[in-house]
XYZ file of C-alpha atoms in Angstrom:
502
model
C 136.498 116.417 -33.166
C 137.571 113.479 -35.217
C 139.282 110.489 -33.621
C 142.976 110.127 -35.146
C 144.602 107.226 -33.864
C 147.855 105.491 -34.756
C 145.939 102.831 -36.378
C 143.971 105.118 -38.916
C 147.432 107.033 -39.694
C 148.942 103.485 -40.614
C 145.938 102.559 -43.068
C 145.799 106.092 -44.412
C 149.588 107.018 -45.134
C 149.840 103.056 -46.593
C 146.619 103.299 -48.939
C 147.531 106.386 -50.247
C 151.242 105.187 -50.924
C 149.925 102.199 -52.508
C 148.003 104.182 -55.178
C 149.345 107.616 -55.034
C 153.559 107.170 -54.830
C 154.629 109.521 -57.877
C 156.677 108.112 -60.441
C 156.514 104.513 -59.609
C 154.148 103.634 -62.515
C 151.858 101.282 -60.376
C 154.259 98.537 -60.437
C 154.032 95.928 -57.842
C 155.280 96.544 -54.380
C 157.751 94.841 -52.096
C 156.308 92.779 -49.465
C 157.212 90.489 -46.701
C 159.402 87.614 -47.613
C 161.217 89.976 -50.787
C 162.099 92.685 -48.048
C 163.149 90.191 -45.060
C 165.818 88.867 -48.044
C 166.650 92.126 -49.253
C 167.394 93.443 -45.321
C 169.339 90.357 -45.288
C 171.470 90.812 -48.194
C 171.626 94.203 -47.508
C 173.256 93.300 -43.759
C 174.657 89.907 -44.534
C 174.286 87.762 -47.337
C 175.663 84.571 -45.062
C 179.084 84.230 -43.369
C 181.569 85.100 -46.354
C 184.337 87.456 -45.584
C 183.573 86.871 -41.439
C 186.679 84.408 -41.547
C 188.532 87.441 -40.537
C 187.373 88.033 -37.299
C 188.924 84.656 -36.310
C 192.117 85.338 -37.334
C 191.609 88.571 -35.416
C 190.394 87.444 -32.281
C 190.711 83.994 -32.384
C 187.442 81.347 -32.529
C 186.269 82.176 -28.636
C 186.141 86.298 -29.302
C 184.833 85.339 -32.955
C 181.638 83.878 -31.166
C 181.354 85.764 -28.375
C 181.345 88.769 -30.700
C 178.783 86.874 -32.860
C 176.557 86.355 -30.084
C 176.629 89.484 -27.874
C 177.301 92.242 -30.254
C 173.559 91.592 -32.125
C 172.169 92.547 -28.828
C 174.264 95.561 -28.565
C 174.183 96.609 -31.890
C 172.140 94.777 -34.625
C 168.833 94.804 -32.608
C 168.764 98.748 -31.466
C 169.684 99.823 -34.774
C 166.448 97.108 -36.019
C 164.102 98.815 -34.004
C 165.150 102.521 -34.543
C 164.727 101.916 -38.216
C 161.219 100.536 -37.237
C 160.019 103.264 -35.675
C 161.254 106.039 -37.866
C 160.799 103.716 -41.183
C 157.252 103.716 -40.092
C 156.775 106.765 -39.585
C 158.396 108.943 -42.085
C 157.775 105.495 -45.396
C 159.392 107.438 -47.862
C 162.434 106.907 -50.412
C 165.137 108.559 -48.677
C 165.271 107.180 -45.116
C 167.958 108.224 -43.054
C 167.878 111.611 -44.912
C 164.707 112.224 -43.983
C 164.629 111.612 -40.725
C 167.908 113.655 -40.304
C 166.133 116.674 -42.247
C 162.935 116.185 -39.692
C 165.265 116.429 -36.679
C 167.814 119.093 -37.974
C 167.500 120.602 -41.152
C 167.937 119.899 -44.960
C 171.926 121.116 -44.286
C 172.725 117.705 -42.076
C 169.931 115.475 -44.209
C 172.402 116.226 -46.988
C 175.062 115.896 -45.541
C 174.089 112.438 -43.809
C 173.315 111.625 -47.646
C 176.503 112.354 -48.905
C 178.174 109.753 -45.885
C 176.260 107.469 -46.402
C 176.070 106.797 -50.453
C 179.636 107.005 -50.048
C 180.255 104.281 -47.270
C 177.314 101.995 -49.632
C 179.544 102.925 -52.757
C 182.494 101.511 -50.857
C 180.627 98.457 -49.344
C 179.326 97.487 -53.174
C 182.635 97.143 -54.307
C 183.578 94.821 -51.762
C 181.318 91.993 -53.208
C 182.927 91.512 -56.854
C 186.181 91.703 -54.645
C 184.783 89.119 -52.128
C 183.544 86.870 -54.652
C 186.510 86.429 -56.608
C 188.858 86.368 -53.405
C 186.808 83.301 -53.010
C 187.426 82.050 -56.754
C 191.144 82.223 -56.718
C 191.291 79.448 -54.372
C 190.611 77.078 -57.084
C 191.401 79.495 -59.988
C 194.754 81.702 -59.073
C 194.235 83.400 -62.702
C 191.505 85.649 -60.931
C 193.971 86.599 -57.871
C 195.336 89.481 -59.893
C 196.263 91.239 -63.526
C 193.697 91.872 -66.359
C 191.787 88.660 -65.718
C 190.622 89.753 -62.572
C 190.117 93.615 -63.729
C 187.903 92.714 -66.687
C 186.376 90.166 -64.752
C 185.238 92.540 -61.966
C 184.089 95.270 -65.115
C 181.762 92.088 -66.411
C 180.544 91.385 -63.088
C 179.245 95.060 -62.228
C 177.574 95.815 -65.388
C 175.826 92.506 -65.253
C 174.853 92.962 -62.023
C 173.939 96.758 -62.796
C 171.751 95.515 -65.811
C 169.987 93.259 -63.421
C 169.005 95.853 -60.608
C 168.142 98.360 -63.948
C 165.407 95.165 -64.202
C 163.284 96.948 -61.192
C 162.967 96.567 -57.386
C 160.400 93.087 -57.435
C 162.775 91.329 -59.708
C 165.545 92.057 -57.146
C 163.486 90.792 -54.184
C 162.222 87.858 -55.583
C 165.572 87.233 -56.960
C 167.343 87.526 -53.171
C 164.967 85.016 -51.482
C 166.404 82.357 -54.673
C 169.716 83.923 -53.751
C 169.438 83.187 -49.857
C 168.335 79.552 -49.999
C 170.849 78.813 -52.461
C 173.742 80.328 -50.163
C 172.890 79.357 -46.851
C 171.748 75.569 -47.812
C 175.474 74.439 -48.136
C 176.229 75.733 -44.713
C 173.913 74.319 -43.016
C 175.227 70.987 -44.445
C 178.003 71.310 -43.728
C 176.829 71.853 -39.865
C 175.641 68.845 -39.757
C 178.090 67.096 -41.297
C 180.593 68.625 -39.003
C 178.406 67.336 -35.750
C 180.472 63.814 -35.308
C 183.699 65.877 -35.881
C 183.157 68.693 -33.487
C 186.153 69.743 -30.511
C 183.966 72.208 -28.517
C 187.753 72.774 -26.373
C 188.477 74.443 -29.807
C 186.017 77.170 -29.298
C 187.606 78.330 -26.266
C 190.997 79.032 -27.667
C 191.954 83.047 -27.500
C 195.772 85.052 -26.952
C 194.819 88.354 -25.955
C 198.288 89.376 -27.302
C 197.701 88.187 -30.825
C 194.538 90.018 -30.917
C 194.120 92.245 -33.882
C 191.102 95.265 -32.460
C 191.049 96.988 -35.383
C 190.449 93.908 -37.639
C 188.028 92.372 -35.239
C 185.888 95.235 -34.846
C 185.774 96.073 -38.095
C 184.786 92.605 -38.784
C 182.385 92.460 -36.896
C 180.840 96.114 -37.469
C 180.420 95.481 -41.223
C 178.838 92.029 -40.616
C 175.958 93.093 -38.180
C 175.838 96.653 -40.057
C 173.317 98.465 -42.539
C 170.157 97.397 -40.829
C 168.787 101.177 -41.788
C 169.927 100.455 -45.558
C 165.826 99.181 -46.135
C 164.610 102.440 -45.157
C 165.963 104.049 -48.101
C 163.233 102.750 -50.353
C 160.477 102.931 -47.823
C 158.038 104.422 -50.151
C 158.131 100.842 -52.541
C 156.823 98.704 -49.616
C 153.918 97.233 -49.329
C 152.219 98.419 -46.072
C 154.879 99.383 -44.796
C 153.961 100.012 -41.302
C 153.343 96.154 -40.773
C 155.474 95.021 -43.133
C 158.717 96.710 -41.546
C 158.790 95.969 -37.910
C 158.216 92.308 -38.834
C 160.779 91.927 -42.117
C 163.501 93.356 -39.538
C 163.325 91.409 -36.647
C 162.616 87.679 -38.983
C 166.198 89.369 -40.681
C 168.021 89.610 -36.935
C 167.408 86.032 -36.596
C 168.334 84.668 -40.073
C 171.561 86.825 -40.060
C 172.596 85.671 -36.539
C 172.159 82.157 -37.314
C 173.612 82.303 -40.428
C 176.780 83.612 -38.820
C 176.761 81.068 -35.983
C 176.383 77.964 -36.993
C 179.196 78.153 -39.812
C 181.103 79.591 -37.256
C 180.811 76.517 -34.958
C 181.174 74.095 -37.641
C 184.187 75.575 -38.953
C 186.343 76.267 -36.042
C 185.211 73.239 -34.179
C 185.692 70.710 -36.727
C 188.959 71.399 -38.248
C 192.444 71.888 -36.835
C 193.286 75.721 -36.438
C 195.203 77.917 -37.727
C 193.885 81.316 -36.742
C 196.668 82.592 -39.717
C 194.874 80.854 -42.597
C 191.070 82.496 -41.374
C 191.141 84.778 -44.067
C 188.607 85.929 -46.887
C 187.389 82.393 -49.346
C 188.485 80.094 -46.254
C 185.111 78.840 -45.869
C 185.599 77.156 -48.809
C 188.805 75.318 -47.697
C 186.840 74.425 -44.316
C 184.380 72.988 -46.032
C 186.649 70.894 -48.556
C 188.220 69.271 -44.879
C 184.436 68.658 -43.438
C 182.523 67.424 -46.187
C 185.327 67.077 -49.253
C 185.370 68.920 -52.724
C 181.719 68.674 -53.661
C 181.001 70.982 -50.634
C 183.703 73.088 -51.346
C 182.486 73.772 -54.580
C 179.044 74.227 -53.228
C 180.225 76.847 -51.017
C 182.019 78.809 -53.726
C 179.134 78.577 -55.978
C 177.195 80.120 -53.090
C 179.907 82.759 -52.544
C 178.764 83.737 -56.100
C 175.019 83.999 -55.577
C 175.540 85.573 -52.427
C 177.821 88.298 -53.561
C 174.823 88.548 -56.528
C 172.441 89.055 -53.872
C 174.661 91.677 -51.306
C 175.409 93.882 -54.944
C 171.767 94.387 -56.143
C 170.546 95.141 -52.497
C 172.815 96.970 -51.511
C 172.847 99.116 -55.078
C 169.060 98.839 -54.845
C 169.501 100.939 -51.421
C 172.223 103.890 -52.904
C 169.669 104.344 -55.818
C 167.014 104.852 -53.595
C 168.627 107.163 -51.541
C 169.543 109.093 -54.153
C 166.215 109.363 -55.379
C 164.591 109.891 -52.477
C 167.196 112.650 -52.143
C 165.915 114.445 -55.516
C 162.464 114.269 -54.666
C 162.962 116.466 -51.552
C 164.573 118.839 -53.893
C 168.410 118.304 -52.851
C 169.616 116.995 -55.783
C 168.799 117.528 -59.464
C 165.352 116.350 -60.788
C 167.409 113.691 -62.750
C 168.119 111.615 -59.925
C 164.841 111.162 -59.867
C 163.495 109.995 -63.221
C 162.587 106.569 -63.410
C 163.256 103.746 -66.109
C 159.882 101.932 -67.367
C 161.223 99.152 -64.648
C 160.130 101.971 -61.684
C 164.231 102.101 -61.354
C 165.971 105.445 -60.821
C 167.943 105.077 -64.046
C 170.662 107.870 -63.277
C 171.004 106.815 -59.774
C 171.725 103.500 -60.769
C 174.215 104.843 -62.947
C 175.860 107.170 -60.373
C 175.938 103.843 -57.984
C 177.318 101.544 -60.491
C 180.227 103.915 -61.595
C 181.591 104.467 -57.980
C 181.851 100.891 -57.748
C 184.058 100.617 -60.431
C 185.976 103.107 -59.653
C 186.796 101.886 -55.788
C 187.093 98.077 -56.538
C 190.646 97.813 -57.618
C 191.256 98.730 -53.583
C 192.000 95.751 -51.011
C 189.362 94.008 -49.077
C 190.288 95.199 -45.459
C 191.220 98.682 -47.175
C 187.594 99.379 -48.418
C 185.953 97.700 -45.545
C 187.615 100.537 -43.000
C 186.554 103.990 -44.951
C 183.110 102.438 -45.498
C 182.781 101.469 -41.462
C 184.336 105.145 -40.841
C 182.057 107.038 -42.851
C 178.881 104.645 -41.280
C 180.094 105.450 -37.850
C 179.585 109.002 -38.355
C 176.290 108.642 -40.216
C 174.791 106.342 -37.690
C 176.311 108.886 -34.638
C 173.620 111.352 -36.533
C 170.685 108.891 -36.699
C 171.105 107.826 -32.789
C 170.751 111.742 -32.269
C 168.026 112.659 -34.534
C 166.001 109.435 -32.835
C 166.422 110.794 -29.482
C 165.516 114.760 -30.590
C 162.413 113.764 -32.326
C 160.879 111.435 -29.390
C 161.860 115.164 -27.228
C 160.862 117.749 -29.491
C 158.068 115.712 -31.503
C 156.466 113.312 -28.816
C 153.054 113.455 -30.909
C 154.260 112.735 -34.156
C 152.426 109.751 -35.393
C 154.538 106.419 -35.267
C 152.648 103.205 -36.735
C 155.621 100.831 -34.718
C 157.237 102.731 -31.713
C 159.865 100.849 -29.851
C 158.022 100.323 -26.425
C 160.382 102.434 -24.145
C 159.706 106.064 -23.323
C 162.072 109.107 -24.365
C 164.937 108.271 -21.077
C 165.140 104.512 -22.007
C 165.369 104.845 -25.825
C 168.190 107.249 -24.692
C 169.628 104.704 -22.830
C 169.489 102.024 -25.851
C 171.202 104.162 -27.602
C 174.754 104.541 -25.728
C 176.014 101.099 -26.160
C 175.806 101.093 -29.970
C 177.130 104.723 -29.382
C 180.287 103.644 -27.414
C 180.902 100.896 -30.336
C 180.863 103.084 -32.665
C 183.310 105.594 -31.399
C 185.517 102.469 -30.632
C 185.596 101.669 -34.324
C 186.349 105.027 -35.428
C 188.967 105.652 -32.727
C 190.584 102.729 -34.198
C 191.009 103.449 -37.701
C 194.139 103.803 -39.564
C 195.369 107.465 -40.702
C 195.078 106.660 -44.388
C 191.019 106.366 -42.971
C 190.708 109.375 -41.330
C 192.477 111.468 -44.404
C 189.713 109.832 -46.628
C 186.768 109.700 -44.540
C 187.336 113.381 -43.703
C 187.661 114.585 -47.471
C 184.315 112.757 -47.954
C 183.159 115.257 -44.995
C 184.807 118.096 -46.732
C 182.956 117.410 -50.185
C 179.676 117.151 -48.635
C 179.969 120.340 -46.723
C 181.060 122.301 -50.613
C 178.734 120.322 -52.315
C 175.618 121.641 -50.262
C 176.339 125.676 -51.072
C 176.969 124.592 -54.754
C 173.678 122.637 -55.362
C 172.277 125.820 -53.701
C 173.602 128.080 -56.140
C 172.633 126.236 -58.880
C 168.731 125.630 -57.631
C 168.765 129.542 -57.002
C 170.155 129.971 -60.558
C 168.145 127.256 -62.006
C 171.428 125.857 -63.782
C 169.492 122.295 -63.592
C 166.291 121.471 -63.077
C 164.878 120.798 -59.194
C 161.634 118.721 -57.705
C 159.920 121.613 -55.956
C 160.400 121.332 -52.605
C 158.120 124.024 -51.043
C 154.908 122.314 -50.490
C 153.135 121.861 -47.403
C 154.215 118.482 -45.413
C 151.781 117.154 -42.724
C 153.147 115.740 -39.241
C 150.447 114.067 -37.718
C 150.242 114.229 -33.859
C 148.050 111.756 -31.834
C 147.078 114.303 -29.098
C 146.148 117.280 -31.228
C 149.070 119.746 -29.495
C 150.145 122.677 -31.789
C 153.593 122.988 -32.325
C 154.415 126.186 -32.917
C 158.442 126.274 -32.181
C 160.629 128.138 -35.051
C 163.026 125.629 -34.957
C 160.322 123.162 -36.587
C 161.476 120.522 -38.175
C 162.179 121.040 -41.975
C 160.698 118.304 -44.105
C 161.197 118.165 -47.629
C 158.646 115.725 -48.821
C 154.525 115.068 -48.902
C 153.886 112.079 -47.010
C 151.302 111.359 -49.232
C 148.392 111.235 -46.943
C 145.480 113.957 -46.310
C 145.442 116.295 -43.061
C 143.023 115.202 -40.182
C 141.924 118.147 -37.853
C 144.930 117.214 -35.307
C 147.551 117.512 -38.189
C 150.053 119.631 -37.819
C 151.279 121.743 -41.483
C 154.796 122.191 -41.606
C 156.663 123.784 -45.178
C 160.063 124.051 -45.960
C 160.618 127.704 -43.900
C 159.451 126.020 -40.914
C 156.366 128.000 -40.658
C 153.831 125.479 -38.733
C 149.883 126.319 -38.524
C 147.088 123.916 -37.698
């Protein structure tokens, strides 16, 4: 019998994705340095909008949650999306994988959560970027300046992502230099200035939880975004593991060292640490010609954080269509490779939520994550129990009780941040729930009454074990896509009624 190891699943899945991906009219594929920026953008985008964990918890819980909640957070959800990136490189992602562990009825519905909580989080970043404006020009705090100012920013910004994927990549690695050069001068020019005694102040009884974990959630957040458009990376099997863990480091250091600078240099007032400050710090560090560096950077970074993070609810939504759970539209594609409808969907929810507050958005979106990510933990866990042989080009190097175990911290933090959200949250974050649960049965009735036109779903999909073992469970896993790479002898044929055969 054939020899079918992990290595020849890698090369096979990522040559035949290289020439074979449907639709993508053999334009050129992300690869290392485009998708470490995009991750980045997609997670981060540099240190605007953390000002308000320090008003929160003060500069010594600001750090502290800087520096221990990566390890608790940022780096398990890294190396889950490794492993099940890797294995399952498709458009889609989290959906997917959800679908593979429980059914097409929860891959939708983690679908629905999370479009809606990247909806949300695009329309923070016109918002951000002109909270950081006003400081300099008020006209852009509020009124029709601001209104048709956001409108030009979005299409613009839609226009650009409409452009395709490679433009967007190459554009973000521009984008990152540019906004992350000012702060590290202003580090160093900070150095001869610095109070370290400042870093230590904290009141426990001024401390705002709610604020400072949702701070810091949405900073060190969306890690699994990248997966969504799997299937345009080059090799991704190598390419992924890599691109996420060079992004950990970039996005921790380009929270800390701002974060040093700022609240050891300059006199506090934990009050004033609010969205734009950064650009106020940096006017006391380094004068006006930083300041406006900074704000200029606020710009290109809130460029870069819109087209990735658009880039990843297009994606998703294609992916989506192509497993057949939303219409065939979703899926078309622009001469660009760019799911032109998707794009559209994606651009018009951010209009619709930006004319919400800052702190307001930021809350549903972390809400709606929590529960999405509360899914993903799960589905991680089931398929290392249920599926131990299915082929995994990067496996996090624990076995089946010790991923388990990674997985309760970020577990506990998320339940904190959801047992801390406002009531207006809960009322929105559950309709969300509520429309994803109607939607399903609808799109169902209209596929069986072929109202609009569906991908076919109902072709064989191979799950390729590295130990040969039939699976032959009814409860087998029901994935909606061809993973674009031939059967070996071990492979294991799976179709959308869960019928499995060798």
């Amino acid at each position: 019998m054939e020899e079918y190891s992990d290595e020849t699943h890698a090369q096979t899945s990522e040559d035949s994705s290289k020439h074979n991906k449907p639709g993508n009219g053999g334009l050129p594929k992300l690869s290392m340095l485009p998708l470490v920026a995009l991750i980045f953008y997609e997670v981060s985008g540099g240190p605007f909008g953390i000002e308000d964990s320090v008003r929160a918890g003060g500069p010594l819980l600001a750090l502290l949650g800087f520096i221990i909640f990566p390890f608790i957070w940022s780096v398990p959800e890294a190396l889950i999306t490794a492993e099940l990136a890797t294995a399952f490189p498709e458009n889609g992602g989290y959906v997917l994988w959800i679908s593979a562990a429980f059914g097409p009825f929860w891959g939708f519905q983690e679908g629905v959560w999370k479009w809606f909580s990247g909806v949300m989080d695009n329309a923070l970043y016109p918002v951000l970027f002109l909270d950081y404006l006003k400081h300099s020009f008020p006209v852009f705090a509020k009124g029709w300046t601001r209104i048709s100012t956001l409108l030009g920013i979005t299409f613009s910004l839609t226009y650009l992502n409409y452009r395709g994927l490679t433009i967007v990549g190459f554009a973000a690695i521009g984008l990152a230099i540019f906004s992350l050069l000012p702060f590290a001068v202003m580090g160093v020019l900070s150095i001869p200035h610095l109070r370290p005694r400042q870093w230590l102040i904290f009141d426990l009884r001024k401390t705002d939880w709610r604020g400072y974990f949702n701070s810091l959630f949405w900073n060190l957040n969306y890690w699994d975004k990248a997966s969504t458009l799997a299937g345009e990376v080059e090799s991704p099997s190598k390419t992924f593991p890599k691109a996420l863990m060079l992004a950990v480091i970039l996005v921790v250091c380009s929270y800390l060292i701002p974060l040093l600078a700022g609240t050891g240099a300059v006199d506090l007032s934990t009050s004033d640490w609010s969205d734009g400050y950064f650009a106020e710090v940096a006017m006391l560090i380094g004068g006006a010609w930083l300041k406006w560096w900074i704000q200029a950077a606020a710009a290109m970074s809130n460029m870069g954080l819109f087209e990735a993070e658009m880039s990843g609810d297009a994606f998703q939504l294609l992916g989506m269509s192509e497993m057949g759970m939303l219409p065939e539209i979703f899926s078309h594609r622009s001469k660009h490779g760019t799911p032109t409808f998707s794009i559209i969907c994606s651009a018009t929810g951010v209009i619709v939520l930006s004319w919400m507050s800052f702190q307001e958005i930021l809350e549903f979106l972390n809400f709606l994550y929590c529960i999405g990510m509360l899914l993903e933990f799960a589905a991680f866990v089931w398929l290392r129990i249920k599926h131990p042989d299915l082929q995994r080009p990067y496996k996090v190097p624990l076995n089946t009780f010790w991923v388990t175990v990674l997985c309760i911290p970020p577990s506990v933090l998320l339940i904190i941040v959801m047992c801390l959200a406002a009531f207006k949250t809960l009322i929105v974050s559950s309709t969300v729930v509520i429309v994803g649960f109607l939607l399903y049965p609808c799109i169902g009735y209209m596929k069986a009454r072929e109202c609009l036109k569906f991908v076919k779903s109902d072709k064989e999909v191979i799950v390729p074990t590295s130990e040969g073992h039939e699976q032959t469970d009814e409860d087998a896993i029901g994935l909606l896509t061809d993973l674009s790479y031939k059967p070996k002898e071990k492979d294991i044929l799976i179709n959308f009624q869960g019928n499995v055969g060798k």
